[in-house]
Amino acid sequence: MTDATASNRLAETTSPYLQQHATNPVDWWPWCEEALDLAREQDKPILLSIGYSACHWCHVMAHESFEDPDTAAVMNRLFVNIKVDREERPDLDRIYQTAHQLLARRPGGWPLTVFLTPEDQKPFFAGTYFPKAQRHGLPAFTQLLASIERAYREQGDAIRQQNDSLMEALASLEPEADAAVPDTGPLEGARRQLAAGFDAERGGFGSAPKFPHPTNLELLLRHWAATAADGNPDEQALHMARFTLERMVRGGMNDQLAGGFCRYSVDDHWMIPHFEKMLYDNGPLLALCCDAWQITGERVFRDAAAATADWAMAEMQSPEGGYYSSLDADSEGEEGRFYVWDKDEIAALLEPDELAFMTPVFGLDRPPNFEGRWHLHQYCTPEEVAAAQGLDAAGAGALLASAKAKLLAARAKRVRPDRDDKVLTSWNALMIKGMARAARTLDRPDLLDSADRALDFIHTRLWHEGRLLATYKDGKAHLNAYLDDHALLLDALLELLQVRWRRTDLDWAVALAEVLLAQFFDAEQGAFFFTAADHEALISRPKPLGDESIPSGNGVAAHALQRLGHLLGEPRYLEAAAATLRFAAEPMRRVPYAHATLLAALDEYHTPPETIVIRAEPPALGSWQAAAQQGYQPRRLVLAIPSTAPSLPGNLGAMAPGETGGLAYRCRGTHCEPPVTSLAALTGA
């Protein structure tokens, strides 16, 4: 392909990231059998490039190399070039990121650049970003291409030996299952590891770059709740989670004007983010802010939850109902340009009293914090500034609200960052869960409506003949769904069932659980594969255990199946969860903080969740449900089922409504108490 204005094969894909490369002079292929066959037929190594649409360095490499006709000519002559969106194909990304770490002996990232042998797609060289010209100790990309192709031609035996060793190394990464589920030691181990890495001055763990890691913060909150229930609350665990989340909320990682969290902070102070906004961060952080609000009653967390939810509905929810994937970090070719300010621009927009209040809050009287401009970050809390200026809470709140509204209106006129508008099942599940939690804790019916619209969209567009699909865009749903899609959606359904009863949702949860067991579960060794049994055969079929940018699919599956198993009295679900914990025993003991989601399942294995099933009619149904859900109760599952709901499955079938009024059934594990007949008896009042 020589005409840079022509479209290559990527123009026909559903991925916005691949479509960004549709006019490259590179003769790109999507990952498909036709491309793999071509590489074998021509005996050309495969250049596999993996990235995503909101990735800054992906854009840089594309502009420098993939848009350059001379570089493209070298790529086209020497390789079969395949471009992959890691968000649509996390199976490929997971395999080749792991291979990169083994080959390069350092962490990977995006863009990921991997060279594969054509006959079997095994990687023999891997890197990330490569510059067009030699710099930063990296070779020029075209020099690298020539060297790689020459090595493939001249060092075939050495490459085959290396590939054999690599495959052995990939296989060795899988742990040996223990004979028994671990005790609670890993839970205490994770708490110690997090405490050892805690930044007491600025919040977070370790040093920059600082990522939100909501699963670790949730683990600390669960730990505090468990110790509080035992009468000896671990206040330090609560402080580490609360302080870290507050620093994120008040920092530049949180959009101080419109809500929504960015990917991570590039500094230790949570001041300057990498400006991309990902749906998968915002769903868990929304739920976490709701939890912190329930525990502390501090308005900062309620406001952050409300702002995040409002942002998701306004900017990330499609008219069809599903949530979009991400917002780019760049606009007009510059990272963060949409979000940062000149001080004079702010002064011209605000009244003097608004500016006087905003200046100390956001440090406008301090040196600029981002390339000569200001990115809004709370140096002082609004409450501190109000006290210093003699303002009451209402007056300070009004000034802050009016100033933010004016800045938002001005910002809305700027060129917006691009939005990746594909709908991913797993990421939608994370936001559905966050919205459901927010609807319940903030008493916001509009958030429940948003979650239901997204859920109904997935059911209509991405659930076909009893199987789940992974991605949707422009009317097309495709790609077999992965472990994360099934596990996270099952978890989201259980969260939604705590907000309102829908029998179809319970039936869907059971159907997802059955697919997990039939297609993903390893009945011999335990745990769940990332891909289904009938998925395309790849060089490896991993069973990922640790939390990464999203919670571990194995951890979520174990946690959700345990809850569903106790709810319905289904031993197959409970055994699958236990087998997963046995398989993950050694990694949980060795690096417990990296397996927080599995540890939540381990916690509920040893202390089964308390299940409260309420059978009544409105208005009693709602008042009993609200009473049962008061406060932060992470080990409690509450379902409010109308008395008229017929023929319930499993254990629920025995929880009949009362003849003259409501009944509440309280169970823990396999033990159930006699039903109570009054709200006072339910709450212990």
XYZ file of C-alpha atoms in Angstrom:
685
model
C 0.000 0.000 0.000
C 1.592 3.298 -1.067
C -1.266 5.818 -1.069
C -1.472 7.252 2.460
C -5.031 8.474 1.798
C -6.301 4.997 0.915
C -7.933 2.801 3.527
C -6.385 -0.479 4.550
C -8.222 -3.472 6.019
C -8.577 -1.831 9.421
C -11.272 0.464 8.051
C -13.725 -2.440 8.216
C -13.138 -3.221 11.916
C -15.259 -2.184 14.892
C -12.318 -0.896 16.956
C -11.819 2.898 17.008
C -8.140 2.217 17.712
C -7.747 0.085 14.607
C -9.737 2.605 12.598
C -7.236 5.290 13.652
C -4.686 3.332 11.599
C -6.950 2.724 8.604
C -5.190 5.330 6.442
C -1.641 4.377 7.436
C 0.564 3.416 4.483
C 1.286 0.228 6.440
C -0.453 -2.791 4.943
C -2.152 -3.588 8.242
C -4.205 -6.676 8.952
C -6.446 -7.278 11.926
C -5.733 -10.519 13.779
C -7.425 -13.134 11.602
C -6.790 -16.522 9.997
C -6.225 -14.912 6.611
C -3.307 -12.859 7.934
C -1.800 -15.826 9.763
C -2.124 -17.990 6.630
C -0.444 -15.287 4.552
C 2.534 -15.174 6.920
C 2.946 -18.947 6.640
C 2.583 -18.939 2.848
C 5.134 -16.149 2.366
C 7.389 -17.283 5.231
C 7.364 -13.762 6.636
C 7.621 -13.052 10.352
C 4.644 -11.265 11.872
C 4.994 -7.776 13.297
C 2.295 -7.625 15.962
C 1.483 -4.153 17.290
C -0.900 -3.936 20.261
C -2.318 -0.723 21.701
C -5.523 1.131 22.469
C -7.163 4.368 21.419
C -6.493 6.427 24.571
C -2.786 5.465 24.673
C -0.514 8.512 24.319
C 2.648 6.663 23.251
C 0.638 4.593 20.789
C -0.246 7.857 19.073
C 3.373 8.993 19.148
C 4.656 5.807 17.508
C 1.848 5.911 14.958
C 2.671 9.487 13.985
C 6.422 8.918 13.854
C 6.518 5.543 12.136
C 3.215 4.105 10.966
C 2.221 7.287 9.143
C 5.646 7.569 7.527
C 5.740 6.115 3.962
C 9.417 5.133 4.162
C 8.983 3.242 7.432
C 5.787 1.651 6.155
C 7.601 0.451 3.027
C 10.140 -1.415 5.175
C 7.376 -2.939 7.296
C 5.400 -4.023 4.243
C 8.434 -5.555 2.530
C 9.722 -7.545 5.491
C 6.693 -8.493 7.590
C 3.028 -9.357 7.735
C 1.797 -6.513 9.926
C -1.038 -7.127 12.385
C -2.624 -4.434 14.527
C -4.587 -5.432 17.657
C -6.769 -3.428 20.034
C -5.855 -4.788 23.447
C -9.302 -3.826 24.755
C -11.068 -6.046 22.218
C -8.469 -8.819 22.380
C -7.253 -8.989 25.995
C -6.460 -12.665 25.368
C -3.745 -11.780 22.855
C -2.518 -8.853 24.917
C -2.239 -10.959 28.067
C -0.230 -13.698 26.330
C 2.177 -11.413 24.523
C 2.647 -9.013 27.450
C 3.721 -11.997 29.535
C 6.009 -13.141 26.732
C 7.524 -9.646 26.577
C 8.326 -9.766 30.292
C 10.028 -13.132 29.866
C 11.978 -12.086 26.765
C 12.898 -8.521 27.737
C 13.077 -9.152 31.503
C 11.201 -5.942 32.254
C 7.555 -4.876 32.459
C 5.674 -4.319 29.234
C 3.158 -1.670 28.291
C 1.670 -0.059 25.223
C 2.331 0.152 22.401
C 3.512 -3.450 22.549
C 5.682 -4.467 19.599
C 6.195 -8.210 19.184
C 7.731 -10.237 16.369
C 6.260 -13.714 15.835
C 7.340 -16.756 13.867
C 4.837 -17.295 11.057
C 4.236 -21.035 11.491
C 3.070 -20.935 15.127
C 2.790 -17.253 16.249
C 5.443 -17.705 18.934
C 7.267 -14.480 19.886
C 11.009 -14.280 19.356
C 11.570 -10.573 20.047
C 9.463 -8.038 21.943
C 9.573 -4.401 22.978
C 7.224 -1.486 23.495
C 7.700 1.965 21.944
C 10.495 2.377 19.411
C 11.393 5.836 18.052
C 11.746 6.649 14.395
C 15.305 7.901 14.994
C 17.784 6.449 17.474
C 17.434 8.065 20.920
C 17.004 7.283 24.635
C 19.164 4.199 24.158
C 16.653 2.741 21.702
C 17.452 1.876 18.097
C 15.730 3.547 15.178
C 12.630 1.546 14.305
C 13.692 0.812 10.717
C 17.111 -0.379 11.906
C 15.387 -2.677 14.353
C 13.101 -4.027 11.625
C 16.034 -4.920 9.401
C 17.898 -6.575 12.260
C 14.872 -8.618 13.342
C 14.148 -9.861 9.828
C 17.806 -10.781 9.284
C 17.861 -12.681 12.590
C 14.762 -14.595 11.528
C 16.467 -15.641 8.275
C 19.885 -16.429 9.704
C 19.259 -17.672 13.246
C 16.358 -20.069 12.830
C 17.739 -22.790 15.091
C 18.471 -20.359 17.898
C 14.980 -18.853 17.596
C 13.348 -22.277 17.756
C 15.366 -23.154 20.866
C 14.402 -19.837 22.455
C 10.733 -20.446 21.587
C 10.859 -23.860 23.259
C 12.325 -22.294 26.382
C 9.720 -19.528 26.294
C 6.858 -22.022 26.107
C 8.319 -23.924 29.057
C 8.571 -20.659 30.983
C 4.954 -19.765 30.183
C 3.812 -23.181 31.396
C 5.875 -22.849 34.576
C 4.038 -19.676 35.553
C 0.987 -21.744 36.502
C 1.102 -22.636 40.207
C 0.553 -26.052 41.756
C -2.819 -26.324 43.473
C -2.819 -26.861 47.228
C -4.712 -29.726 48.800
C -6.671 -27.314 50.991
C -7.961 -23.761 50.874
C -5.491 -21.460 52.669
C -6.259 -20.124 56.125
C -6.753 -16.394 56.708
C -3.003 -15.726 56.856
C -2.880 -14.090 53.387
C -5.476 -11.540 54.537
C -3.182 -10.370 57.333
C -0.211 -10.602 54.978
C -1.841 -8.234 52.492
C -2.609 -5.740 55.236
C 1.061 -5.815 56.362
C 2.364 -5.418 52.810
C 0.088 -2.466 52.135
C 1.086 -0.822 55.393
C 4.765 -1.258 54.502
C 4.266 0.554 51.194
C 1.867 3.239 52.453
C 2.785 6.858 51.731
C 1.712 8.437 55.019
C 2.310 11.977 53.776
C 0.534 11.872 50.405
C -1.559 8.707 50.370
C -1.232 5.750 48.066
C 1.331 2.994 48.051
C 4.870 3.229 46.781
C 6.081 6.072 44.619
C 5.105 7.620 41.303
C 3.516 6.732 39.025
C 0.630 6.141 41.410
C -2.340 4.066 40.277
C -5.704 3.991 42.058
C -5.733 0.217 42.808
C -9.341 0.224 44.095
C -9.205 -3.497 44.900
C -6.524 -2.842 47.534
C -8.492 0.021 49.064
C -11.600 -2.160 49.154
C -9.563 -4.890 50.865
C -8.539 -2.425 53.588
C -12.136 -1.274 54.080
C -13.326 -4.886 54.321
C -10.555 -5.606 56.808
C -11.586 -2.629 58.942
C -15.231 -3.724 58.878
C -14.311 -7.268 59.921
C -12.171 -6.059 62.825
C -14.860 -3.567 63.853
C -17.426 -6.379 63.934
C -15.067 -8.267 66.268
C -14.914 -5.244 68.579
C -11.320 -4.243 67.778
C -11.466 -1.960 64.725
C -8.226 -1.581 62.766
C -8.296 2.205 62.471
C -4.976 2.275 60.606
C -6.426 0.130 57.824
C -9.366 2.528 57.544
C -7.019 5.520 57.549
C -4.856 4.135 54.731
C -7.886 3.605 52.507
C -9.748 6.792 53.465
C -6.709 9.083 53.216
C -5.602 7.621 49.877
C -9.071 7.943 48.378
C -9.446 11.498 49.671
C -6.104 12.476 48.113
C -7.279 11.063 44.797
C -10.640 12.815 45.036
C -9.094 16.194 45.858
C -6.207 15.737 43.434
C -5.721 16.281 39.751
C -6.463 12.671 38.927
C -10.110 13.547 39.585
C -11.596 16.043 37.135
C -12.423 18.848 39.578
C -14.976 20.415 37.240
C -16.892 17.585 35.562
C -16.069 14.485 37.627
C -14.507 11.272 36.397
C -11.092 9.896 37.303
C -8.045 9.751 35.045
C -5.877 6.655 34.687
C -3.063 7.426 37.154
C -0.921 10.171 38.667
C 2.531 10.799 37.228
C 3.708 12.319 40.548
C 3.619 11.372 44.217
C 1.050 14.062 45.091
C -1.852 12.858 42.895
C -1.508 16.235 41.182
C -0.877 15.631 37.483
C -2.550 12.654 35.851
C -2.076 10.750 32.689
C -5.180 12.421 31.317
C -6.986 9.490 29.702
C -10.253 8.542 31.395
C -11.071 4.835 31.374
C -14.464 3.358 32.157
C -12.835 0.480 34.046
C -11.280 2.856 36.599
C -14.403 4.883 37.178
C -16.817 2.036 37.924
C -14.799 0.631 40.867
C -13.839 4.108 42.128
C -17.505 5.118 42.064
C -18.370 2.109 44.240
C -15.414 2.847 46.534
C -16.493 6.466 47.061
C -19.956 5.193 48.008
C -18.404 2.810 50.531
C -16.271 5.593 52.027
C -19.349 7.818 52.281
C -21.225 5.058 54.123
C -18.352 4.541 56.559
C -17.307 8.126 57.265
C -20.298 10.284 56.404
C -17.822 12.752 54.873
C -19.389 14.847 52.142
C -16.246 14.771 49.997
C -16.880 11.126 49.149
C -20.598 11.557 48.491
C -19.891 14.491 46.184
C -17.170 12.547 44.346
C -19.496 9.591 43.859
C -22.273 11.814 42.543
C -19.904 13.670 40.194
C -18.420 10.434 38.833
C -21.868 8.973 38.201
C -23.097 12.175 36.572
C -20.027 12.286 34.336
C -20.542 8.678 33.276
C -24.158 9.326 32.319
C -23.405 12.604 30.541
C -20.279 11.651 28.605
C -19.977 7.876 28.563
C -23.475 6.427 28.116
C -24.658 5.811 24.583
C -28.226 6.535 23.471
C -28.640 2.763 23.171
C -27.746 2.315 26.846
C -24.236 0.854 26.917
C -21.284 2.734 28.352
C -18.436 3.828 26.073
C -14.874 2.745 26.814
C -12.613 5.764 27.273
C -11.676 9.366 26.628
C -8.301 10.129 25.086
C -5.534 11.887 26.992
C -4.799 14.176 24.030
C -6.641 16.868 22.171
C -5.253 19.052 19.394
C -2.128 16.898 19.563
C -1.289 17.762 23.185
C -1.784 15.679 26.293
C -4.061 17.370 28.817
C -4.765 20.419 26.663
C -8.524 20.142 27.211
C -8.179 20.253 31.019
C -5.498 22.866 31.830
C -5.857 26.612 32.317
C -4.095 29.945 32.024
C -4.568 31.982 35.192
C -5.603 35.046 33.217
C -8.284 33.009 31.442
C -9.747 31.952 34.789
C -9.607 35.514 36.129
C -11.492 36.816 33.096
C -14.273 34.266 33.559
C -14.930 34.675 37.300
C -16.294 37.403 39.540
C -13.816 38.774 42.100
C -15.377 36.889 45.027
C -15.381 33.635 43.038
C -11.759 34.119 42.047
C -10.779 34.965 45.619
C -12.265 31.680 46.780
C -10.964 29.511 43.922
C -7.403 30.856 44.086
C -6.300 29.272 47.393
C -8.380 26.139 46.861
C -6.721 25.302 43.547
C -3.335 26.974 44.085
C -3.725 29.672 41.440
C -1.428 31.805 43.613
C 1.268 29.132 43.330
C 3.615 28.405 40.424
C 2.003 26.605 37.455
C 1.989 22.839 37.860
C 1.717 21.608 34.257
C 3.935 22.908 31.464
C 3.449 26.579 32.347
C -0.267 26.246 33.014
C -2.537 25.153 35.859
C -4.272 21.797 36.215
C -6.857 22.049 38.972
C -5.769 20.275 42.149
C -7.028 21.065 45.641
C -4.132 22.449 47.634
C -6.585 23.468 50.365
C -10.027 22.097 51.069
C -13.007 24.372 50.407
C -13.828 24.097 54.115
C -10.379 25.413 55.095
C -10.639 28.359 52.728
C -14.178 29.140 53.869
C -13.004 29.269 57.477
C -10.056 31.496 56.574
C -12.308 33.880 54.627
C -15.103 33.926 57.185
C -17.658 32.275 54.895
C -20.424 29.954 56.005
C -20.856 26.575 54.315
C -23.740 27.713 52.130
C -21.896 30.793 50.889
C -18.706 28.868 50.151
C -20.647 26.146 48.371
C -22.431 28.689 46.209
C -19.166 30.386 45.213
C -17.537 27.080 44.335
C -20.545 25.895 42.344
C -20.920 29.101 40.342
C -17.189 29.304 39.596
C -17.084 25.672 38.450
C -20.130 26.177 36.235
C -18.479 29.119 34.479
C -15.225 27.244 33.933
C -17.104 24.189 32.665
C -19.046 26.309 30.191
C -15.807 27.801 28.885
C -14.121 24.396 28.718
C -17.030 22.976 26.761
C -16.081 25.256 23.852
C -12.645 23.645 23.529
C -11.790 20.776 21.206
C -12.710 17.654 23.153
C -10.499 14.579 23.488
C -11.533 11.714 21.241
C -13.864 9.128 22.729
C -13.540 5.404 22.139
C -17.191 4.565 21.629
C -17.058 0.801 21.548
C -18.990 -0.959 24.307
C -17.081 -3.657 26.189
C -19.053 -6.126 28.270
C -16.542 -6.426 31.134
C -16.011 -2.694 31.538
C -19.754 -2.076 31.369
C -20.215 -4.602 34.155
C -17.822 -2.625 36.359
C -19.755 0.593 35.762
C -23.127 -1.125 36.192
C -21.975 -2.367 39.604
C -20.737 1.115 40.542
C -23.996 2.721 39.427
C -26.045 0.146 41.324
C -24.027 0.792 44.503
C -24.451 4.544 44.030
C -28.176 4.241 43.386
C -28.544 2.380 46.686
C -26.255 4.465 48.895
C -27.037 7.904 47.429
C -30.767 7.213 46.980
C -30.567 8.148 43.288
C -33.195 6.334 41.178
C -31.743 7.917 38.031
C -28.524 5.973 38.586
C -30.463 2.731 38.825
C -32.154 3.616 35.562
C -28.741 4.201 33.975
C -27.456 0.833 35.211
C -30.596 -0.958 34.024
C -30.344 0.596 30.561
C -26.740 -0.600 30.258
C -27.634 -4.061 31.525
C -30.591 -4.364 29.168
C -28.362 -3.255 26.294
C -25.896 -6.054 27.047
C -28.721 -8.577 27.307
C -30.223 -7.454 24.002
C -27.052 -6.911 21.962
C -24.310 -9.036 23.514
C -26.115 -12.132 24.846
C -26.910 -14.491 21.988
C -28.199 -18.062 22.219
C -26.891 -18.526 25.742
C -23.423 -17.121 25.052
C -21.904 -13.749 25.794
C -20.025 -11.532 23.315
C -17.215 -9.166 24.276
C -17.617 -5.968 22.256
C -20.128 -3.863 20.335
C -19.860 -0.891 18.004
C -21.891 0.543 15.131
C -24.562 -2.122 15.349
C -22.119 -5.053 15.389
C -21.473 -7.309 18.375
C -18.710 -9.889 18.043
C -15.786 -11.756 19.633
C -16.384 -14.529 22.134
C -16.487 -13.118 25.638
C -13.696 -13.810 28.128
C -13.580 -14.856 31.764
C -13.683 -11.231 32.907
C -16.864 -10.533 30.934
C -18.745 -13.426 32.531
C -17.441 -13.002 36.079
C -17.835 -9.225 36.260
C -21.324 -9.351 34.765
C -22.374 -12.015 37.257
C -21.019 -9.815 40.059
C -22.873 -6.771 38.702
C -26.133 -8.719 38.560
C -25.788 -9.662 42.231
C -25.237 -5.988 43.068
C -28.276 -4.901 41.074
C -30.431 -7.538 42.745
C -29.672 -5.782 46.036
C -31.214 -2.581 44.674
C -34.345 -4.020 43.100
C -35.720 -7.470 42.376
C -35.917 -8.755 38.799
C -36.334 -12.471 38.337
C -34.843 -12.263 34.853
C -31.606 -10.964 36.382
C -31.354 -13.887 38.784
C -32.006 -16.301 35.925
C -29.291 -14.586 33.889
C -26.874 -14.798 36.805
C -27.480 -18.550 36.974
C -26.990 -18.869 33.214
C -23.663 -17.006 33.435
C -22.546 -19.224 36.299
C -23.316 -22.298 34.226
C -21.298 -20.956 31.272
C -18.396 -20.256 33.631
C -18.432 -23.871 34.809
C -18.964 -25.398 31.368
C -16.575 -23.269 29.304
C -13.922 -21.771 31.611
C -13.491 -23.923 34.713
C -10.591 -26.356 34.947
C -12.222 -29.300 36.711
C -8.902 -31.124 37.121
C -6.615 -28.432 38.519
C -9.083 -25.768 39.640
C -9.529 -22.097 38.689
C -10.805 -20.548 35.487
C -9.088 -20.107 32.136
C -9.180 -16.643 30.602
C -10.683 -18.013 27.374
C -13.533 -20.436 26.787
C -13.038 -24.079 25.804
C -14.283 -23.343 22.278
C -12.167 -20.188 21.871
C -9.609 -19.796 19.099
C -6.508 -21.856 19.911
C -3.594 -19.601 20.927
C -0.057 -20.378 22.063
C -1.130 -20.314 25.708
C -4.340 -20.555 27.734
C -3.584 -18.738 30.984
C -5.532 -18.666 34.237
C -4.781 -15.127 35.512
C -5.008 -14.712 39.267
C -3.686 -11.274 40.211
C -5.537 -7.974 40.055
C -4.379 -5.722 37.247
C -6.106 -2.656 35.832
C -9.382 -4.467 36.485
C -10.145 -6.997 39.232
C -8.985 -10.575 38.710
C -11.517 -12.610 36.763
C -10.689 -15.639 38.889
C -11.156 -13.625 42.064
C -14.470 -12.149 40.960
C -15.693 -15.544 39.745
C -14.831 -17.200 43.057
C -16.431 -14.394 45.077
C -19.618 -14.195 42.998
C -20.064 -17.966 42.705
C -19.705 -18.337 46.470
C -22.418 -15.751 47.022
C -24.711 -17.265 44.417
C -23.980 -20.733 45.764
C -24.976 -19.758 49.297
C -28.020 -17.863 48.056
C -29.395 -20.770 46.041
C -27.824 -23.681 47.920
C -25.884 -24.840 44.847
C -22.821 -26.891 45.934
C -21.236 -26.905 42.443
C -20.733 -23.145 42.633
C -19.238 -23.377 46.115
C -16.846 -26.159 45.094
C -15.675 -24.262 41.996
C -14.904 -21.257 44.203
C -13.036 -23.443 46.710
C -11.053 -25.138 43.930
C -10.054 -21.713 42.636
C -8.794 -20.720 46.082
C -6.834 -23.971 46.354
C -5.241 -23.341 42.947
C -4.297 -19.779 43.929
C -3.021 -20.668 47.409
C 0.696 -20.262 46.731
C 0.451 -16.876 44.925
C -1.926 -15.560 47.613
C 0.563 -16.488 50.327
C 3.592 -15.189 48.402
C 2.256 -11.813 47.214
C -1.069 -11.362 48.992
C -1.595 -7.652 48.234
C -1.523 -8.415 44.484
C -4.509 -10.766 44.864
C -6.980 -8.585 46.748
C -10.032 -9.835 44.841
C -9.162 -13.452 45.530
C -8.614 -12.497 49.168
C -12.177 -11.151 49.336
C -13.339 -14.583 48.179
C -11.028 -16.231 50.715
C -12.466 -14.032 53.466
C -16.021 -15.099 52.590
C -14.949 -18.737 52.334
C -13.927 -18.663 55.997
C -16.709 -16.263 57.072
C -19.619 -16.964 54.716
C -21.656 -13.904 53.756
C -24.769 -13.048 55.689
C -27.782 -13.298 53.381
C -31.022 -11.521 54.262
C -34.019 -12.308 52.059
C -37.079 -10.143 52.651
C -40.508 -11.264 51.455
C -43.074 -8.476 51.704
C -45.090 -6.007 49.678
C -44.580 -2.252 49.349
C -44.190 -0.101 51.294
C -42.900 -2.584 53.886
C -40.590 -4.195 51.329
C -38.686 -0.959 50.750
C -38.478 0.079 54.388
C -37.243 -3.357 55.499
C -34.701 -3.386 52.680
C -33.382 0.076 53.583
C -33.056 -0.916 57.233
C -31.161 -4.103 56.380
C -28.747 -2.168 54.168
C -27.861 0.570 56.644
C -24.151 1.183 57.034
C -21.179 -0.472 55.395
C -21.781 -4.240 55.464
C -19.422 -5.837 52.911
C -20.227 -9.381 54.072
C -23.982 -8.911 53.737
C -26.231 -9.634 50.738
C -29.797 -8.278 50.946
C -32.559 -9.265 48.521
C -36.019 -7.747 48.801
C -38.419 -10.021 46.905
C -42.126 -9.151 46.550
C -44.474 -11.621 48.184
C -46.130 -12.189 44.827
C -42.933 -13.408 43.102
C -43.684 -17.020 42.073
C -41.649 -20.243 42.031
C -38.235 -19.058 43.186
C -35.220 -21.298 42.498
C -33.073 -23.223 44.980
C -33.082 -22.184 48.620
C -35.174 -19.126 47.773
C -38.119 -21.390 47.027
C -38.377 -22.272 50.714
C -38.429 -18.624 51.793
C -42.154 -18.142 51.490
C -43.923 -14.874 52.287
C -45.946 -14.555 55.472
C -49.679 -14.980 55.460
C -50.429 -11.633 57.103
C -47.282 -9.549 56.667
C -43.634 -9.456 55.757
C -40.999 -12.008 56.668
C -37.209 -11.718 56.676
C -34.956 -14.761 56.431
C -31.394 -14.409 57.714
C -28.780 -17.025 56.714
C -25.019 -17.368 57.038
C -23.498 -20.067 54.905
C -25.587 -23.203 55.331
C -27.219 -22.045 58.587
C -30.507 -20.116 58.544
C -32.346 -18.582 61.489
C -36.122 -18.677 61.934
C -37.763 -15.883 59.923
C -38.586 -12.634 61.701
C -41.936 -10.942 61.321
C -41.190 -7.344 62.236
C -38.812 -4.575 61.261
C -37.754 -4.215 64.886
C -36.792 -7.876 65.050
C -34.814 -7.561 61.811
C -32.790 -4.567 62.983
C -32.526 -5.609 66.616
C -34.173 -2.383 67.682
